[in-house]
Coordinates of N, CA and C in Angstrom, one line a residue:
F1 N 8.7 -64.8 -14.3 CA 10.2 -63.7 -14.1 C 11.0 -64.5 -13.9
A2 N 12.1 -64.5 -13.7 CA 13.1 -65.0 -14.0 C 14.1 -64.4 -13.0
D3 N 15.0 -65.0 -12.1 CA 15.8 -64.6 -11.2 C 17.3 -65.8 -10.9
P4 N 18.4 -65.2 -10.4 CA 19.5 -66.1 -10.6 C 18.9 -67.9 -10.3
T5 N 17.8 -67.7 -9.3 CA 17.8 -69.0 -8.8 C 16.5 -69.7 -9.7
G6 N 16.3 -69.2 -10.8 CA 15.0 -69.9 -11.7 C 14.2 -68.8 -12.3
R7 N 13.0 -69.4 -12.6 CA 12.0 -68.6 -12.7 C 10.5 -68.9 -11.4
V8 N 9.9 -67.9 -11.4 CA 9.0 -68.2 -10.3 C 7.6 -67.4 -11.0
Q9 N 6.2 -67.7 -11.0 CA 5.3 -67.2 -11.1 C 4.9 -65.7 -10.4
G10 N 3.8 -65.1 -10.9 CA 4.3 -63.8 -10.4 C 2.9 -62.9 -10.6
Y11 N 2.6 -61.8 -10.1 CA 1.4 -61.2 -10.3 C 1.9 -59.3 -10.5
L12 N 1.4 -58.9 -11.3 CA 2.1 -57.5 -11.8 C 0.7 -56.8 -11.7
H13 N 0.5 -55.8 -10.8 CA -0.7 -54.9 -10.4 C -0.6 -54.6 -11.6
P14 N -1.9 -54.0 -11.9 CA -2.5 -53.1 -13.0 C -1.7 -51.9 -13.4
D15 N -1.4 -51.1 -12.2 CA -0.9 -49.7 -12.7 C 0.5 -50.2 -12.8
V16 N 1.3 -51.1 -12.4 CA 2.7 -51.1 -13.4 C 2.6 -52.0 -14.6
I17 N 1.5 -52.6 -14.8 CA 1.4 -52.6 -16.4 C 1.3 -51.5 -17.1
D18 N 0.2 -50.6 -16.7 CA 0.1 -49.5 -17.3 C 1.5 -48.7 -17.6
E19 N 2.1 -48.4 -16.7 CA 3.3 -47.8 -16.9 C 4.7 -48.3 -17.5
Y20 N 4.7 -49.9 -17.4 CA 5.9 -50.4 -18.1 C 5.3 -51.4 -19.2
G21 N 4.3 -51.5 -19.1 CA 3.9 -52.8 -20.2 C 4.3 -52.5 -21.5
P22 N 4.4 -51.4 -22.3 CA 5.0 -51.4 -23.7 C 6.3 -51.8 -23.5
D23 N 7.3 -51.7 -22.4 CA 8.9 -52.1 -22.2 C 8.8 -53.5 -21.5
L24 N 8.2 -54.1 -21.0 CA 8.1 -55.1 -20.3 C 8.0 -56.4 -21.5
C25 N 9.5 -57.3 -21.5 CA 10.1 -58.2 -22.4 C 11.1 -58.8 -22.1
V26 N 11.4 -60.0 -22.4 CA 12.3 -60.7 -21.9 C 13.7 -59.9 -22.0
G27 N 14.6 -59.6 -21.0 CA 15.7 -58.8 -21.2 C 15.7 -57.3 -20.2
S28 N 14.3 -57.2 -20.0 CA 14.0 -56.1 -19.3 C 14.5 -56.1 -17.9
V29 N 14.4 -55.3 -16.9 CA 15.1 -55.3 -15.6 C 14.2 -54.6 -15.1
M30 N 13.3 -55.0 -13.9 CA 12.8 -54.5 -12.8 C 13.3 -54.6 -11.7
V31 N 13.9 -53.3 -10.9 CA 14.3 -53.6 -9.4 C 13.1 -53.4 -8.4
L32 N 13.1 -54.1 -7.6 CA 11.8 -54.1 -6.6 C 12.8 -54.1 -5.3
S33 N 12.0 -53.8 -4.2 CA 12.1 -53.8 -2.9 C 11.1 -53.8 -1.8
G34 N 10.9 -54.7 -1.1 CA 10.1 -55.1 -0.3 C 8.8 -55.7 -0.7
A35 N 9.1 -56.3 -2.0 CA 7.9 -57.1 -2.6 C 7.5 -58.1 -1.9
A36 N 6.4 -58.7 -1.9 CA 5.7 -59.8 -1.0 C 5.7 -60.9 -2.0
I37 N 6.2 -62.7 -1.1 CA 5.8 -63.4 -1.9 C 4.9 -64.2 -1.4
L38 N 4.2 -64.2 -2.2 CA 2.5 -65.3 -1.5 C 3.1 -66.9 -1.7
V39 N 2.8 -67.6 -0.5 CA 3.0 -69.1 -0.7 C 1.5 -70.2 -0.5
S40 N 1.2 -70.7 -1.5 CA 0.2 -71.7 -1.3 C 0.2 -72.5 -0.4
G41 N 1.0 -73.0 0.1 CA 1.2 -74.1 0.8 C 2.6 -74.7 1.2
P42 N 3.2 -75.5 2.1 CA 4.4 -75.7 2.7 C 5.0 -76.3 1.2
G43 N 5.7 -75.3 0.6 CA 6.5 -75.5 -0.3 C 6.1 -75.7 -1.9
V44 N 4.8 -75.6 -1.8 CA 3.8 -75.9 -3.1 C 4.3 -75.0 -4.1
Q45 N 3.5 -73.8 -3.9 CA 3.8 -72.5 -5.1 C 4.1 -71.2 -4.2
R46 N 5.1 -70.4 -5.0 CA 5.0 -69.2 -4.9 C 5.1 -68.3 -6.0
W47 N 4.1 -67.4 -5.5 CA 3.9 -66.1 -6.1 C 4.9 -64.7 -5.8
L48 N 5.2 -64.1 -7.0 CA 5.8 -62.6 -6.5 C 4.7 -61.7 -6.8
N49 N 4.3 -61.0 -5.8 CA 3.3 -60.0 -5.8 C 3.8 -58.5 -6.0
V50 N 4.1 -57.6 -7.3 CA 4.6 -56.7 -7.8 C 3.4 -55.4 -7.7
V51 N 3.4 -54.5 -6.6 CA 2.7 -53.3 -6.9 C 3.6 -52.2 -7.0
P52 N 2.9 -51.0 -7.3 CA 3.5 -49.8 -7.8 C 4.8 -49.4 -6.8
E53 N 4.3 -49.6 -5.4 CA 5.3 -49.2 -4.4 C 6.7 -50.0 -4.4
N54 N 6.8 -51.2 -4.7 CA 7.7 -52.0 -4.7 C 8.8 -51.9 -5.8
V55 N 8.4 -51.2 -6.9 CA 9.2 -50.5 -8.1 C 10.4 -49.3 -7.9
R56 N 11.1 -49.8 -7.9 CA 12.7 -48.8 -7.3 C 13.1 -48.4 -8.9
G57 N 13.2 -49.1 -9.9 CA 13.6 -49.0 -10.9 C 13.7 -49.6 -12.0
F58 N 13.5 -49.2 -13.2 CA 13.0 -50.3 -14.4 C 14.1 -50.1 -15.7
Y59 N 14.4 -50.9 -16.3 CA 15.7 -50.7 -17.2 C 14.7 -51.7 -18.4
K60 N 14.9 -51.2 -19.7 CA 14.3 -51.4 -20.6 C 15.7 -52.4 -21.3
A61 N 14.7 -53.8 -22.1 CA 16.1 -54.3 -22.6 C 16.6 -53.9 -24.2
V62 N 17.9 -53.8 -24.0 CA 18.4 -53.5 -25.4 C 18.7 -54.6 -26.4
G63 N 18.9 -54.0 -27.9 CA 19.0 -54.7 -28.8 C 18.3 -55.7 -29.2
I64 N 17.0 -56.0 -28.8 CA 16.3 -56.7 -29.1 C 14.7 -56.2 -29.4
E65 N 14.3 -56.4 -30.4 CA 12.9 -56.0 -31.1 C 11.6 -57.0 -30.1
K66 N 10.6 -56.4 -30.0 CA 9.8 -57.2 -29.4 C 9.4 -58.3 -30.7
S67 N 9.2 -57.7 -32.0 CA 9.0 -59.0 -33.1 C 10.1 -59.9 -33.2
E68 N 11.4 -59.2 -33.4 CA 12.3 -60.4 -33.2 C 12.3 -61.6 -31.9
M69 N 11.8 -61.1 -30.7 CA 11.3 -61.9 -29.5 C 10.6 -63.1 -30.5
K70 N 9.6 -62.9 -30.8 CA 8.3 -63.7 -31.3 C 8.8 -64.8 -32.0
K71 N 10.0 -64.2 -32.7 CA 10.4 -65.0 -33.6 C 11.1 -65.9 -33.2
K72 N 12.2 -65.7 -32.3 CA 13.2 -66.6 -31.7 C 12.4 -67.8 -30.7
N73 N 11.0 -67.2 -30.3 CA 10.3 -67.8 -29.2 C 9.4 -68.9 -30.1
G74 N 9.5 -68.8 -31.4 CA 8.6 -69.9 -32.4 C 7.2 -69.1 -32.3
G75 N 6.8 -67.7 -32.0 CA 5.8 -67.1 -32.1 C 4.7 -67.6 -30.8
E76 N 5.4 -68.4 -29.9 CA 4.6 -68.6 -28.7 C 4.7 -67.6 -27.6
R77 N 3.7 -67.8 -27.0 CA 4.0 -66.5 -25.6 C 5.2 -66.8 -25.0
V78 N 5.5 -65.3 -24.7 CA 6.9 -65.4 -23.7 C 6.5 -65.2 -22.8
E79 N 7.0 -66.2 -21.6 CA 6.7 -65.6 -20.1 C 7.8 -64.8 -19.4
I80 N 6.9 -63.6 -18.8 CA 7.9 -62.8 -18.3 C 7.7 -62.6 -16.9

């Protein structure tokens, strides 16, 4: 995940992946409300926990195909 402050680790509930998975890529936007942030220790690690109830909207990435993303990233895994 990425936001204005940088990147954060996260978990997508399987139902979220089932619904949005084919369109999840760099550049897509998921509007969330009430999502939980799990903290493993004082300032150690934070995880964004996204369940279907948190998703208020979704916008597909425009102007880039997934095959192009892979080429631009050197064929490596892209973090989303």
